[in-house]
Coordinates of C-alpha atoms and ligand atoms in Angstrom, one line a residue:
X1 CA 0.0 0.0 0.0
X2 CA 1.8 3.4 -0.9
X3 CA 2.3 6.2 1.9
X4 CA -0.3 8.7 2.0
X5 CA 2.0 12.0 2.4
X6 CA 0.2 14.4 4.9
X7 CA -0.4 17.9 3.3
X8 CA 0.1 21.0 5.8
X9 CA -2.9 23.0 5.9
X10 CA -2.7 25.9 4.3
X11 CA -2.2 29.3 6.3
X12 CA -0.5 26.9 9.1
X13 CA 3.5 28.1 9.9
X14 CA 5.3 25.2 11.9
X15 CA 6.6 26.1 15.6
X16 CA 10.1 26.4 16.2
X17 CA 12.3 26.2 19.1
X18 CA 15.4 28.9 19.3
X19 CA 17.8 28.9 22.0
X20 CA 15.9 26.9 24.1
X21 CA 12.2 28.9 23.4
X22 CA 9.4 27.4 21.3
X23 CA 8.4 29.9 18.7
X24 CA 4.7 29.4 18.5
X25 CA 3.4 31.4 15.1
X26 CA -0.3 32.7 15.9
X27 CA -1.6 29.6 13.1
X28 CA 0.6 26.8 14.3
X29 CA 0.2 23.6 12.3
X30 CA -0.2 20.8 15.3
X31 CA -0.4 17.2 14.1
X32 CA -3.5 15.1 15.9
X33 CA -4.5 11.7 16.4
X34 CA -7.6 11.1 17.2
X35 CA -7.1 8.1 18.3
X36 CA -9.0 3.9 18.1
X37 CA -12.4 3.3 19.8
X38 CA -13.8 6.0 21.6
X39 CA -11.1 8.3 20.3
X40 CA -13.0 9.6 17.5
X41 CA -15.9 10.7 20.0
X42 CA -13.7 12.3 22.2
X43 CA -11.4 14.1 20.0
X44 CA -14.9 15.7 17.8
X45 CA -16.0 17.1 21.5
X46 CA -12.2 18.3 22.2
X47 CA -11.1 19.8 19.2
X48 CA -14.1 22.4 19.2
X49 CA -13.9 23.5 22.8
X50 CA -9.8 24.1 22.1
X51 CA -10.7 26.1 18.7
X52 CA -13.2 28.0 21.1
X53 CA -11.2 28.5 23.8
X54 CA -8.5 30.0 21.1
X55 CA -10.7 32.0 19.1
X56 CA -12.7 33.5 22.4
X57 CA -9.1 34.2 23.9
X58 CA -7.5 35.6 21.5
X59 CA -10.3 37.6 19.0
X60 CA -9.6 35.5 16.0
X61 CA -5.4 36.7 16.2
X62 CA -4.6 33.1 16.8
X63 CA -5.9 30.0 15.6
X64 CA -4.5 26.1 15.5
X65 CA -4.1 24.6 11.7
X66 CA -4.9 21.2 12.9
X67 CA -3.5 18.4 10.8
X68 CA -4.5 14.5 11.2
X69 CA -1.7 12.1 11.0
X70 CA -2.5 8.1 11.1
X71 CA -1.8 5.9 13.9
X72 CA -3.3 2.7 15.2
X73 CA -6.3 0.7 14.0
X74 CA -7.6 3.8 11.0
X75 CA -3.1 3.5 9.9
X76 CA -3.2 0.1 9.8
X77 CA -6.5 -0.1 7.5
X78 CA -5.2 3.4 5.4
X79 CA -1.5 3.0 5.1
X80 CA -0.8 -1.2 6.4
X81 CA 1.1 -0.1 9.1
X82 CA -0.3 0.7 13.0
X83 CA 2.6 3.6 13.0
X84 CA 3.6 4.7 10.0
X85 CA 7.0 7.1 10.1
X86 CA 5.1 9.7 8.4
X87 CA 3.1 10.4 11.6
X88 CA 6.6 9.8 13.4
X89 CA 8.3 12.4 11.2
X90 CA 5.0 14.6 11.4
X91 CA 5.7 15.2 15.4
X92 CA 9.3 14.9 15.1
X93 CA 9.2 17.9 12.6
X94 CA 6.4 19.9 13.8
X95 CA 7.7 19.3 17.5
X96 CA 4.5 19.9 19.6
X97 CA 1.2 17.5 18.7
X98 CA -2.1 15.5 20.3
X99 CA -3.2 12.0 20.4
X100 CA -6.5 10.0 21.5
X101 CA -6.1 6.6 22.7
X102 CA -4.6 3.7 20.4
X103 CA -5.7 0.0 20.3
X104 CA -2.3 -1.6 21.4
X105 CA -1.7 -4.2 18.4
X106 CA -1.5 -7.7 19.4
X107 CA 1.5 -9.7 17.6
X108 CA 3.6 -6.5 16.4
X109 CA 7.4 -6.0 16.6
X110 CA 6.7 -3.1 19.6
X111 CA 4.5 -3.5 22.8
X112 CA 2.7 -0.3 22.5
X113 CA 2.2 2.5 19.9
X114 CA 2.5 4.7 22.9
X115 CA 5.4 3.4 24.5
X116 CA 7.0 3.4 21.0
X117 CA 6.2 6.9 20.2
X118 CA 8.0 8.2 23.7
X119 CA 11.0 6.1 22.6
X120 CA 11.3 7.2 19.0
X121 CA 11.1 10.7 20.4
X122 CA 12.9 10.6 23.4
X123 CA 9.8 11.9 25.2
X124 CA 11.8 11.3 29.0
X125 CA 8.8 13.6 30.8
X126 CA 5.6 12.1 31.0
X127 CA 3.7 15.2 33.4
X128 CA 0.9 14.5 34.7
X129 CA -1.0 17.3 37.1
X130 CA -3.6 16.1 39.2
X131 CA -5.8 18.1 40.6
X132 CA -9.7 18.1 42.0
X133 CA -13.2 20.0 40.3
X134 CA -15.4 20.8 42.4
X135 CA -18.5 18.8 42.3
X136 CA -16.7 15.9 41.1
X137 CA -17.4 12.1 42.6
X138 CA -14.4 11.4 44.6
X139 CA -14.2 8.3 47.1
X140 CA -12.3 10.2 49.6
X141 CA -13.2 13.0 52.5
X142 CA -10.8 16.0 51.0
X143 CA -10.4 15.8 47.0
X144 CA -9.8 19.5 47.1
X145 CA -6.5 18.8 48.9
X146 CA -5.3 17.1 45.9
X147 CA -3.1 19.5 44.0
X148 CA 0.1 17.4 42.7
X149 CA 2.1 17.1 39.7
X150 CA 4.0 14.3 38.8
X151 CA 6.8 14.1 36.8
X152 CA 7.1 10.7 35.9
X153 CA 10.7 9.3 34.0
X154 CA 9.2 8.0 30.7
X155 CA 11.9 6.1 28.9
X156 CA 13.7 3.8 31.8
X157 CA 13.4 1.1 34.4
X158 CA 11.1 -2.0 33.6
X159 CA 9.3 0.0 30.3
X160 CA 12.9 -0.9 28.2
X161 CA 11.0 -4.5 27.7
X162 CA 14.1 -6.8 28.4
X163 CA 12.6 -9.4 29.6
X164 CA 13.3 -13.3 28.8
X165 CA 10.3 -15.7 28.9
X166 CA 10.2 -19.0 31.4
X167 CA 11.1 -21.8 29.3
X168 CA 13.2 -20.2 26.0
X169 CA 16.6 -20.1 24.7
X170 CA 16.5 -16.9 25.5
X171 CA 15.9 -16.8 29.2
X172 CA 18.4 -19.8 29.3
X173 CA 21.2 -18.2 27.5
X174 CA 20.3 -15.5 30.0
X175 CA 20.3 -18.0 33.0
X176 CA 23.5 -19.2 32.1
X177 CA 25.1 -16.0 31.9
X178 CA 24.2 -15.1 35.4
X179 CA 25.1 -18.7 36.5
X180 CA 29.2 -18.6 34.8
X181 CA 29.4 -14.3 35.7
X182 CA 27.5 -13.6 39.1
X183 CA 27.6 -16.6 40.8
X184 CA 26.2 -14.9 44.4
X185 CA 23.4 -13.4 42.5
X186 CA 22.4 -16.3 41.0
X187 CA 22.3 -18.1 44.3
X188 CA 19.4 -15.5 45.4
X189 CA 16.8 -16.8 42.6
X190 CA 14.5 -19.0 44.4
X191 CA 13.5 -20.6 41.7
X192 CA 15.6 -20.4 39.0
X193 CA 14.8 -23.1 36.4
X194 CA 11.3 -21.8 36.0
X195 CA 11.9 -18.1 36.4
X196 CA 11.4 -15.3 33.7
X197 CA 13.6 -12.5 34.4
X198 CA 13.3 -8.7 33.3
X199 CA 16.2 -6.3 33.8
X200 CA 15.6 -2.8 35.3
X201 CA 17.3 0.3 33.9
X202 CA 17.9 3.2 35.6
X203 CA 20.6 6.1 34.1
X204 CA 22.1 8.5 36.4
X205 CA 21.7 10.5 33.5
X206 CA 18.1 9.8 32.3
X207 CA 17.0 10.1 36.6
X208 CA 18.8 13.7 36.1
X209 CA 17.2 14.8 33.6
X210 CA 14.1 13.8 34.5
X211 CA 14.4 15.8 38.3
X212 CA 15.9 18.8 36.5
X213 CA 12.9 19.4 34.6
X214 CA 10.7 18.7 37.5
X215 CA 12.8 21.3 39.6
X216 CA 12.3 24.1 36.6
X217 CA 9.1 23.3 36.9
X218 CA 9.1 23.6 40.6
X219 CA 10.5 27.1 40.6
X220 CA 9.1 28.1 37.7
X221 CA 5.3 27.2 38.9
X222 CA 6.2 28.6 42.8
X223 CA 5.5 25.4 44.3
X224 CA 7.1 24.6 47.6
X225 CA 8.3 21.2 47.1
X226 CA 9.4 18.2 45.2
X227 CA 9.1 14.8 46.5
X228 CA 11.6 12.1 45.0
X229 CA 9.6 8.6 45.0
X230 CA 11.7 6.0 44.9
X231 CA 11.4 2.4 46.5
X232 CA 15.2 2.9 47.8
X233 CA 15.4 0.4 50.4
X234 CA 15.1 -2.3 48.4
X235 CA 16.7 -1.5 44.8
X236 CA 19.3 0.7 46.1
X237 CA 21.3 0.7 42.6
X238 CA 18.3 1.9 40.7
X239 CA 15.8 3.3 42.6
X240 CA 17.8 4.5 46.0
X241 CA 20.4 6.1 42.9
X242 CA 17.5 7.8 41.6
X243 CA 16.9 9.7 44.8
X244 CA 20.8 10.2 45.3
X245 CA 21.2 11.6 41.8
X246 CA 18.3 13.9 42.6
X247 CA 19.2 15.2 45.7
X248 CA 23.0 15.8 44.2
X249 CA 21.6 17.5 41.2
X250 CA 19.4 19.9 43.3
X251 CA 22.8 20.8 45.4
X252 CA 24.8 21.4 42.3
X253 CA 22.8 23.0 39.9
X254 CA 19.9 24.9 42.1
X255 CA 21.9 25.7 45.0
X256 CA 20.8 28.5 45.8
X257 CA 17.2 27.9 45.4
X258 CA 16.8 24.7 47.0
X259 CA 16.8 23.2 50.2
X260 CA 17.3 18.8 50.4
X261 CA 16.8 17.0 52.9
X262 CA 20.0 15.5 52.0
X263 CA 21.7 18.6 53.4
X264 CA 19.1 18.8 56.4
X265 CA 20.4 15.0 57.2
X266 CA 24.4 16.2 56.8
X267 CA 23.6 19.0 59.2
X268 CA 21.6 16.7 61.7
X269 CA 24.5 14.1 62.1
X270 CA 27.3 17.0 62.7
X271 CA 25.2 20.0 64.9
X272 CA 22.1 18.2 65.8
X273 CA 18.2 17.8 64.7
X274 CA 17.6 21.4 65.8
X275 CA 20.1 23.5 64.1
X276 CA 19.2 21.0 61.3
X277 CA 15.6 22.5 62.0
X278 CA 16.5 25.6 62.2
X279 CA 18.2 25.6 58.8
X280 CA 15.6 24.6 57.0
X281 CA 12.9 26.5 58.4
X282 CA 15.2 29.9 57.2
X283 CA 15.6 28.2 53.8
X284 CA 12.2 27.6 53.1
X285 CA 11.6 31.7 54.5
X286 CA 13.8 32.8 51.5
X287 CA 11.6 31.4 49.4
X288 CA 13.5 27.9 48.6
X289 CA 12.1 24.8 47.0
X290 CA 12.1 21.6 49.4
X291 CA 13.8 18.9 47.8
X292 CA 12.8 15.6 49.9
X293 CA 12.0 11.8 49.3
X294 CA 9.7 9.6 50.1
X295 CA 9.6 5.2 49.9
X296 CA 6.9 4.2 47.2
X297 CA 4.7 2.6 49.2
X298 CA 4.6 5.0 52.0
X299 CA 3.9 7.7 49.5
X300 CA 0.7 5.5 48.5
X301 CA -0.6 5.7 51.7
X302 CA -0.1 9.1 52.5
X303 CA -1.6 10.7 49.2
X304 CA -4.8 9.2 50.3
X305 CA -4.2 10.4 54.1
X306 CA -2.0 13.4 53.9
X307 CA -2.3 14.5 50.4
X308 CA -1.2 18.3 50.7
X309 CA 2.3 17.4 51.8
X310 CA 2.8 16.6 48.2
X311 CA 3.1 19.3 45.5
X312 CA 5.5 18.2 42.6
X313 CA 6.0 14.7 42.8
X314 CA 9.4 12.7 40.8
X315 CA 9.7 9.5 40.4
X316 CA 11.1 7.0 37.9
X317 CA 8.7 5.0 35.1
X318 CA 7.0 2.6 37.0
X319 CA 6.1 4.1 40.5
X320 CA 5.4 7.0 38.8
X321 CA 2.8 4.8 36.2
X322 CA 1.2 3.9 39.5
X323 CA 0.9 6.9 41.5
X324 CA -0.4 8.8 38.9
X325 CA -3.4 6.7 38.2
X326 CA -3.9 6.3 42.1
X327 CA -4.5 9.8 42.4
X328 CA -6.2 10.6 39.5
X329 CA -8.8 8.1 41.0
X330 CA -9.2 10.0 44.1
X331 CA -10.7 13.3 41.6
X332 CA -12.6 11.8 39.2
X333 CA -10.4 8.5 37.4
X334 CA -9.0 8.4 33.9
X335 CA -11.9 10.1 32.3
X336 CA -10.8 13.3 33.4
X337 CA -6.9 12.8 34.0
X338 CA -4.4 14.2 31.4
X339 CA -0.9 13.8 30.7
X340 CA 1.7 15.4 28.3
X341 CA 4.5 13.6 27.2
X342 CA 7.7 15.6 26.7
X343 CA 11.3 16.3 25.8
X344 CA 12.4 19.7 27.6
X345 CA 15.4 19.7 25.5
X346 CA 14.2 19.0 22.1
X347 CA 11.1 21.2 23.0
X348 CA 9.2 17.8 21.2
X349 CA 5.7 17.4 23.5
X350 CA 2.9 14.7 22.7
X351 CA -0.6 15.1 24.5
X352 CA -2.8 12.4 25.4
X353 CA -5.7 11.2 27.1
X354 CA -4.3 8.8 29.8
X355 CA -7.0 6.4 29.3
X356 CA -7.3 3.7 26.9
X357 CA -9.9 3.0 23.6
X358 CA -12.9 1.7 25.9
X359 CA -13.9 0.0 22.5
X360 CA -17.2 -0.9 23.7
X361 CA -18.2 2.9 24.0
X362 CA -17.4 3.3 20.4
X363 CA -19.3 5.4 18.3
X364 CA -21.8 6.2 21.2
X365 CA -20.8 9.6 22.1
X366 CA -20.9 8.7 25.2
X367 CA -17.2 8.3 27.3
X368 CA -16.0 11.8 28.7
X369 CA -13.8 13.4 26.7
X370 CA -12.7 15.3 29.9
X371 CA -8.7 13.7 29.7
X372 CA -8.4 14.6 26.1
X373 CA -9.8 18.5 26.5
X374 CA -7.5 18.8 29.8
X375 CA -4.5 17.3 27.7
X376 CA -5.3 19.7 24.8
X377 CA -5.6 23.0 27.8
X378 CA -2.0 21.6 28.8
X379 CA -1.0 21.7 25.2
X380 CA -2.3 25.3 25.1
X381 CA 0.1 26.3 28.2
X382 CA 3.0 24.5 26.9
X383 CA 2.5 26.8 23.5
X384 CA 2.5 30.1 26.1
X385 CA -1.7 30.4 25.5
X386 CA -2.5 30.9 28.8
X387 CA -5.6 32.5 28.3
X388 CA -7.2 30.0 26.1
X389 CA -6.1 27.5 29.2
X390 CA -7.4 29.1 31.5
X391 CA -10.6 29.1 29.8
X392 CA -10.4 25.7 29.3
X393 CA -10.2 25.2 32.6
X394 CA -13.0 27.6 33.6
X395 CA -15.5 26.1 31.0
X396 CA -14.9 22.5 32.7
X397 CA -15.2 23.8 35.9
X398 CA -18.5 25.4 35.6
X399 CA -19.7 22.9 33.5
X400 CA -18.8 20.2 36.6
X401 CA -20.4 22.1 39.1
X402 CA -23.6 22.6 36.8
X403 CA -23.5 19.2 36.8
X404 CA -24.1 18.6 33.8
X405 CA -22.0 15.5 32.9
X406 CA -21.2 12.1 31.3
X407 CA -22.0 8.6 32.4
X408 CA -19.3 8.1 34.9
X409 CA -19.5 11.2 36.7
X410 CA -23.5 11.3 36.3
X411 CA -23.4 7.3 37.9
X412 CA -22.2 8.6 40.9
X413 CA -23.7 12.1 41.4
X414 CA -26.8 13.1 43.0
X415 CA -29.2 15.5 40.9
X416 CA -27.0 15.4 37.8
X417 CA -28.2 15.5 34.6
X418 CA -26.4 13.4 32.1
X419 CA -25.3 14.6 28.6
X420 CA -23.6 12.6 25.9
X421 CA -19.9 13.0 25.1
X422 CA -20.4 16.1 22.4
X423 CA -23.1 18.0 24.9
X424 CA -20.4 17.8 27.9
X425 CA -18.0 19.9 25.3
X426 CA -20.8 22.0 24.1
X427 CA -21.2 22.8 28.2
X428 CA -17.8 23.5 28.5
X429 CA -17.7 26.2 25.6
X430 CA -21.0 28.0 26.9
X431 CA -19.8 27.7 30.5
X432 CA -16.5 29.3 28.6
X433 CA -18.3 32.1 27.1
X434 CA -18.4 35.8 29.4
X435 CA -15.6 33.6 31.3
X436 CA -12.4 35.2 30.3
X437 CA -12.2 37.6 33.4
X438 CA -13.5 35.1 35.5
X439 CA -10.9 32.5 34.2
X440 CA -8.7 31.8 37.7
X441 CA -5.2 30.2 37.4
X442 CA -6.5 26.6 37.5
X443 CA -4.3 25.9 41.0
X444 CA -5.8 28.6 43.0
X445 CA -8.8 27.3 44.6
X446 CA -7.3 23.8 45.6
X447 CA -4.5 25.2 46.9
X448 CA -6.5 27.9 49.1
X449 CA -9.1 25.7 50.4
X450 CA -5.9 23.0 51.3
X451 CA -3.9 25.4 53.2
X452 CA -7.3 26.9 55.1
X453 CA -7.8 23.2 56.0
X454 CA -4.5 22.0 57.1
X455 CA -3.7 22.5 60.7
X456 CA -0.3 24.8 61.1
X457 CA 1.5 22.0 62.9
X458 CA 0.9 19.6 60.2
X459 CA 2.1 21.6 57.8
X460 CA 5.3 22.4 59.7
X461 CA 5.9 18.9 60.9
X462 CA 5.4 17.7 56.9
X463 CA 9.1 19.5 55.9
X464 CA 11.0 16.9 58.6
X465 CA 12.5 13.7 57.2
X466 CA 10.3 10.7 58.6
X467 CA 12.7 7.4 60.3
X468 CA 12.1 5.0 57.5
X469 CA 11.8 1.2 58.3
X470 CA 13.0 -1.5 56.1
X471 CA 9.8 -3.0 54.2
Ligands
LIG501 P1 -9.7 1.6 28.8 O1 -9.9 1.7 27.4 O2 -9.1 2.7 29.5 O3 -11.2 1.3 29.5 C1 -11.4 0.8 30.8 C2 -12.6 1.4 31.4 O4 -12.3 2.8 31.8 C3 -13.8 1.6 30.5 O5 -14.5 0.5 30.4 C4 -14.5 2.7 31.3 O6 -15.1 2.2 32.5 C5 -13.4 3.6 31.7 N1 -13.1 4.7 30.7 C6 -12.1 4.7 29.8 N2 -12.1 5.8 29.1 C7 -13.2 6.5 29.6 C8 -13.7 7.8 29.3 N3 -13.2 8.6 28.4 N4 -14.8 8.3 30.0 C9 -15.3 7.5 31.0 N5 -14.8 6.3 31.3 C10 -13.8 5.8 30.7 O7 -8.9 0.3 29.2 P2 -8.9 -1.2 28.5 O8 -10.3 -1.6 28.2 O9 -8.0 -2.0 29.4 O10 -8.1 -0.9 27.1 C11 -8.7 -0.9 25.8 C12 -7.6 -0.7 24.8 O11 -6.9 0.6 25.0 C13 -6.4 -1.7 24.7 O12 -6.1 -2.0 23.4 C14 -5.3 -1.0 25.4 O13 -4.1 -1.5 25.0 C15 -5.5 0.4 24.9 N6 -4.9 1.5 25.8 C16 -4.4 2.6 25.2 C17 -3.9 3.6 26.0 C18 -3.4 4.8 25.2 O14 -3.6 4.9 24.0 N7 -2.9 5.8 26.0 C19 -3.9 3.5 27.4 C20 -4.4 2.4 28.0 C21 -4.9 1.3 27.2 P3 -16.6 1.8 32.7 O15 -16.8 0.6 31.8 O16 -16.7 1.5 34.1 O17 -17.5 2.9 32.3

């Protein structure tokens, strides 16, 4: 089947990226995929309120020359190939771009179209911000404390896929290897003639690239701390480097700006816990960002009990897979979470909905397309169009509190009225509309309610390193 070559649309300038800026023309041509299943639905609803968010923001000056490239199940029928490097070239060349949900193909050379599409890229951020609408069905007490972002490493750990099945040449090969090379290891498998094995990368420079951007983020976002996840105690080559890399990044390139509790620990063991105290208490007066850490599973437990202790959140591929959906589930679940996926030094970004096809809502216009509009509002942000964002944002949440939503919030709200997948984004656009002034930055009103919430001492006693056990 020949390549179908995608045609620029016309009046659309491509954005550039110059000494580190993205140049964003007003008519920047951004490649889209709307994606298998439900993605068709979702992306119909999303593309108009982003056009309307653009056009009411900006008075018709600006306006996004969409162009669709193929991926996934409508590639494979159009061009025999479920990623064809045009679409790969498309985002490589264009640099910033928006996907629906892909069918992951079963039997292909690559284990997701998603996963592939970070690797090609080198997409190492994969950003997720999480944070709670009033009005929406949450299972715990205090959703409106939720107000994270997570920078999650995209490219490492168990996600390279090396991994060698029970029973193959492969894994035995493998086997052997460990056997004749690292005897004492070898001795640790309990079982080893039936074991698959997978190996677990983690770079010291792919963890420090990773925190770096989440610190610019950090600082450039005024938050007041970054927690490093990590599951330390345990993997203390990969995931106890990750925090060490982290906290010796923050000391050597943000020195001045950051407070770790690396250095509250080194100042603890030679003049004691309260100069240690002390020292961080004046640090975080000038205005410094808290650099801490924090064992996986602990973290788990205290997002759900504590969940204003955490702001920006760090953590390598697979904790940070986890946590993200965790939390999303505490304001509203995947229907509603978005994520970006991005290279800060390339300036190449991919937005998604987090969420998969849900093929068996295809074609209703039914799902929510929330995920997919709040991917395409951080798409707008990362482009510099704050104001279309923030309308974005105020559209959904007055549209929420109307309650005037889908199935999956309507299931679990009292007095809501339920509107198909198209209706919720033509609620968003009218909620939009006379909203500019009104249009908040999207932070402001969790964060406010958190901190009127959270007791003083609490808050205080969050900054201090916890005594860790050994899980
Ligand atoms: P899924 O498509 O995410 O759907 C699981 C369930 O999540 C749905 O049945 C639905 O729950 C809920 N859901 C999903 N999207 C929703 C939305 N927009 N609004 C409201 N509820 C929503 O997961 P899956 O069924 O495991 O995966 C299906 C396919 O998607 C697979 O091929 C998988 O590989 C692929 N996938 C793609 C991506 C991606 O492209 N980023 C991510 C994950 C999975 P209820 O039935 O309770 O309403």
């Amino acid at each position: 089947m020949p390549p179908i070559p995608y045609r620029p649309p016309a009046g659309g300038e491509r954005i550039t990226r110059r000494e580190g800026t993205l140049i964003v023309p007003d008519h920047p041509i951004i490649p889209f995929i709307e994606g298998d299943g439900t993605g068709p639905d979702i992306w119909r609803a999303s593309v108009r309120v982003l056009d309307a968010a653009v056009a009411q923001a900006y008075g018709g000056r600006r306006r996004i020359a969409w162009m669709e490239v193929l991926a996934g199940e409508k590639a494979f029928r159009e061009m025999g190939t479920w990623l064809p490097d045009e679409t790969v070239e498309a985002f490589r060349s264009y640099l910033v771009g928006i996907k629906g949900p892909l069918t992951t193909p079963v039997g292909e050379g690559f284990r997701s179209l998603n996963v592939e599409l970070r690797k090609v890229l080198d997409l190492y951020v994969c950003l997720r911000p999480v944070r709670y609408f009033r009005g929406v069905p949450s299972p715990v007490r205090e959703p409106y404390k939720i107000d994270v972002v997570i920078f999650r490493e995209n490219t490492e750990d168990i996600y390279a896929g090396i991994e060698f099945e029970e029973g193959t040449p492969e894994m035995e090969r493998f086997r052997n290897l460990l056997r004749e090379n690292f005897p004492a290891d070898y001795a640790k498998i309990r079982f080893p003639a039936s074991a698959g094995m997978g190996l677990k990368p983690i770079s010291r420079e792919g963890s420090e690239r990773l925190i770096r951007a989440a610190i610019v983020y950090a600082l450039g976002h005024k938050r007041r701390s970054i927690t490093l996840v990590h599951k330390g105690n345990i993997m203390k080559f990969t995931e106890g480097a990750f925090r060490n890399w982290g906290y010796a990044l923050a000391e050597r390139e943000f020195r001045e700006r950051t407070y770790t509790w690396a250095e509250w620990n080194r100042t603890k063991e030679s003049r004691g816990e309260a100069v240690a105290n002390a020292e961080q208490a004046a640090a975080l007066a000038q205005g410094r960002l808290l650099i801490k850490d924090a064992i996986a599973d602990v973290t788990f437990q205290q997002l759900l009990t504590r969940p204003d202790e955490f702001d920006v959140i760090a953590a390598a591929n697979l904790n940070g897979d986890y946590l993200s959906d965790a939390v999303a589930a505490q304001v509203g679940g995947i229907g509603i979470a978005p994520g970006g996926n991005i290279n800060y030094e390339t300036g190449h970004a991919v937005f998604e909905a987090t969420h998969g096809t849900a093929p068996k809502y295809a074609n209703l216009d039914q799902v929510n397309p929330g995920s997919l509009i709040l991917s395409g509002q951080m798409m707008l942000r990362y482009l510099g169009w704050d104001e279309a964002a923030d309308l974005v944002i105020a559209g959904m949440e007055r549209a929420i509190a109307a309650r005037t939503v889908t199935y999956d919030f309507a299931r679990l709200m009292r007095g809501a009225h339920e509107v198909k997948c198209s209706q919720f984004g033509d609620e968003i656009i009218r909620h939009m509309t006379g909203a500019k002034k009104a249009a908040a930055p999207p932070r402001a009103p969790a964060r406010r309610a958190a901190r009127a919430a959270t007791p003083k001492t609490t808050r205080s006693k969050s900054v201090r390193p916890k005594k860790r056990t050994r899980r």
